[in-house]
DNA sequence: CATTTGACTTTGA
DNA sequence: TTCAAAGCCAAAT
């Protein structure tokens, strides 16, 4: 009974600290190159008990998710900074530096 | 069962 | 190069 959500959780749980992954990347791992929305949507249904690094999952341009999701405007950014993630002048993640690449 | 929505990506102008 | 619109899949209503 492996649901879509469970697969997403598995991938997100594999994201190493200090790194970030994109929705499209995760979606592709699940075999859904166009299922990026589903990944983000799955994140919305993630039980907080799983301690999934959902803050490490961002969009392609390295921008953080809408504030209302984390319950604060600088919430996600604070978590990322605590992990050592750096931001550029545009307030986005330095993807060149922190993009999680399995195929290194 | 059909319609709407959603933490996105890609393509076109 | 940047901005706007379409596309996509799954869950919720």
Coordinates of C-alpha atoms (C1' of nucleotides) in Angstrom, one line a residue:
Chain A
X1 CA 0.0 0.0 0.0
X2 CA 2.6 2.4 -1.1
X3 CA 0.9 5.7 -1.8
X4 CA 2.2 8.7 -3.6
X5 CA 2.7 10.5 -0.4
X6 CA 4.8 7.7 1.1
X7 CA 7.1 7.8 -1.9
X8 CA 7.6 11.5 -1.5
X9 CA 8.3 11.2 2.2
X10 CA 10.9 8.6 1.4
X11 CA 12.7 10.9 -1.0
X12 CA 12.5 14.0 1.2
X13 CA 13.8 12.0 4.1
X14 CA 16.9 11.2 2.1
X15 CA 17.8 14.8 1.6
X16 CA 21.1 15.4 3.5
X17 CA 21.4 18.3 5.8
X18 CA 22.6 21.6 4.4
X19 CA 21.2 20.7 1.0
X20 CA 18.0 21.4 -0.8
X21 CA 16.0 19.6 -3.5
X22 CA 13.5 20.8 -6.1
X23 CA 10.0 19.5 -6.5
X24 CA 10.7 18.6 -10.1
X25 CA 13.8 16.6 -9.0
X26 CA 11.8 14.6 -6.5
X27 CA 8.9 14.2 -8.9
X28 CA 11.3 12.7 -11.5
X29 CA 12.6 10.3 -8.9
X30 CA 9.0 9.1 -8.5
X31 CA 8.6 8.7 -12.2
X32 CA 6.4 11.8 -12.5
X33 CA 8.4 14.4 -14.5
X34 CA 5.3 16.6 -14.5
X35 CA 4.2 15.7 -11.0
X36 CA 6.1 18.6 -9.3
X37 CA 2.8 19.9 -7.9
X38 CA 2.0 16.6 -6.4
X39 CA 5.3 16.6 -4.5
X40 CA 4.5 20.0 -3.0
X41 CA 1.0 19.0 -2.4
X42 CA 2.2 15.9 -0.6
X43 CA 4.4 18.1 1.6
X44 CA 1.2 19.9 2.6
X45 CA 0.0 16.6 4.0
X46 CA 3.2 15.6 5.8
X47 CA 2.7 14.7 9.4
X48 CA 5.0 16.8 11.5
X49 CA 5.9 13.8 13.5
X50 CA 8.0 12.5 10.6
X51 CA 10.4 15.4 11.0
X52 CA 10.7 15.6 7.3
X53 CA 13.0 18.4 6.0
X54 CA 10.2 20.0 4.0
X55 CA 12.0 23.3 4.4
X56 CA 14.8 21.8 2.3
X57 CA 12.4 21.3 -0.6
X58 CA 12.1 24.4 -2.8
X59 CA 11.1 25.3 -6.3
X60 CA 13.4 25.3 -9.3
X61 CA 14.6 28.9 -8.9
X62 CA 15.5 28.2 -5.3
X63 CA 12.8 30.3 -3.9
X64 CA 11.1 29.3 -0.6
X65 CA 7.5 28.3 -0.3
X66 CA 4.7 30.7 0.5
X67 CA 4.7 32.0 4.0
X68 CA 1.3 30.9 5.0
X69 CA 2.4 27.3 4.7
X70 CA 5.0 27.4 7.4
X71 CA 3.0 29.8 9.5
X72 CA 5.5 32.7 9.1
X73 CA 7.3 34.7 6.5
X74 CA 10.9 34.0 7.6
X75 CA 10.1 30.6 9.1
X76 CA 11.5 28.4 6.3
X77 CA 14.5 30.6 5.8
X78 CA 15.4 30.5 9.4
X79 CA 15.4 26.7 9.4
X80 CA 17.5 26.6 6.3
X81 CA 20.0 29.1 7.7
X82 CA 20.2 26.9 10.8
X83 CA 21.3 24.1 8.5
X84 CA 24.0 26.2 7.0
X85 CA 22.2 27.1 3.8
X86 CA 23.1 30.4 2.3
X87 CA 20.9 32.9 0.4
X88 CA 21.7 35.2 -2.4
X89 CA 20.9 38.8 -2.7
X90 CA 17.5 38.1 -4.2
X91 CA 16.5 36.2 -1.0
X92 CA 16.7 32.8 -2.7
X93 CA 18.8 29.8 -2.0
X94 CA 22.2 29.5 -3.7
X95 CA 21.2 26.5 -5.8
X96 CA 24.7 26.2 -7.2
X97 CA 25.9 25.5 -3.7
X98 CA 23.2 23.7 -2.0
X99 CA 21.3 21.9 -4.7
X100 CA 21.0 18.2 -3.7
X101 CA 22.4 16.1 -6.4
X102 CA 22.4 12.3 -6.0
X103 CA 24.3 12.0 -9.3
X104 CA 27.4 13.8 -8.1
Chain B
dC1 C1' -18.9 10.5 -10.2
dA2 C1' -17.5 15.5 -11.7
dT3 C1' -15.3 19.9 -10.4
dT4 C1' -11.9 22.7 -8.1
dT5 C1' -7.6 23.5 -6.1
dG6 C1' -2.7 23.2 -5.3
dA7 C1' 4.4 24.2 -1.2
dC8 C1' 5.3 23.5 -9.6
dT9 C1' 7.4 23.2 -14.4
dT10 C1' 7.6 24.3 -19.0
dT11 C1' 6.8 26.8 -23.1
dG12 C1' 5.6 31.0 -25.8
dA13 C1' 5.9 36.1 -26.6
Chain C
dT1 C1' 16.2 38.3 -20.6
dT2 C1' 11.8 38.7 -18.1
dC3 C1' 6.6 38.1 -17.9
dA4 C1' 2.5 35.6 -18.7
dA5 C1' -0.3 31.5 -19.8
dA6 C1' -0.9 26.5 -20.3
dG7 C1' -0.2 21.8 -18.7
dC8 C1' 0.0 18.2 -15.5
dC9 C1' -1.5 14.6 -11.6
dA10 C1' -3.6 13.6 -7.4
dA11 C1' -6.5 14.6 -3.4
dA12 C1' -10.4 17.1 -1.4
dT13 C1' -15.2 18.8 -1.8

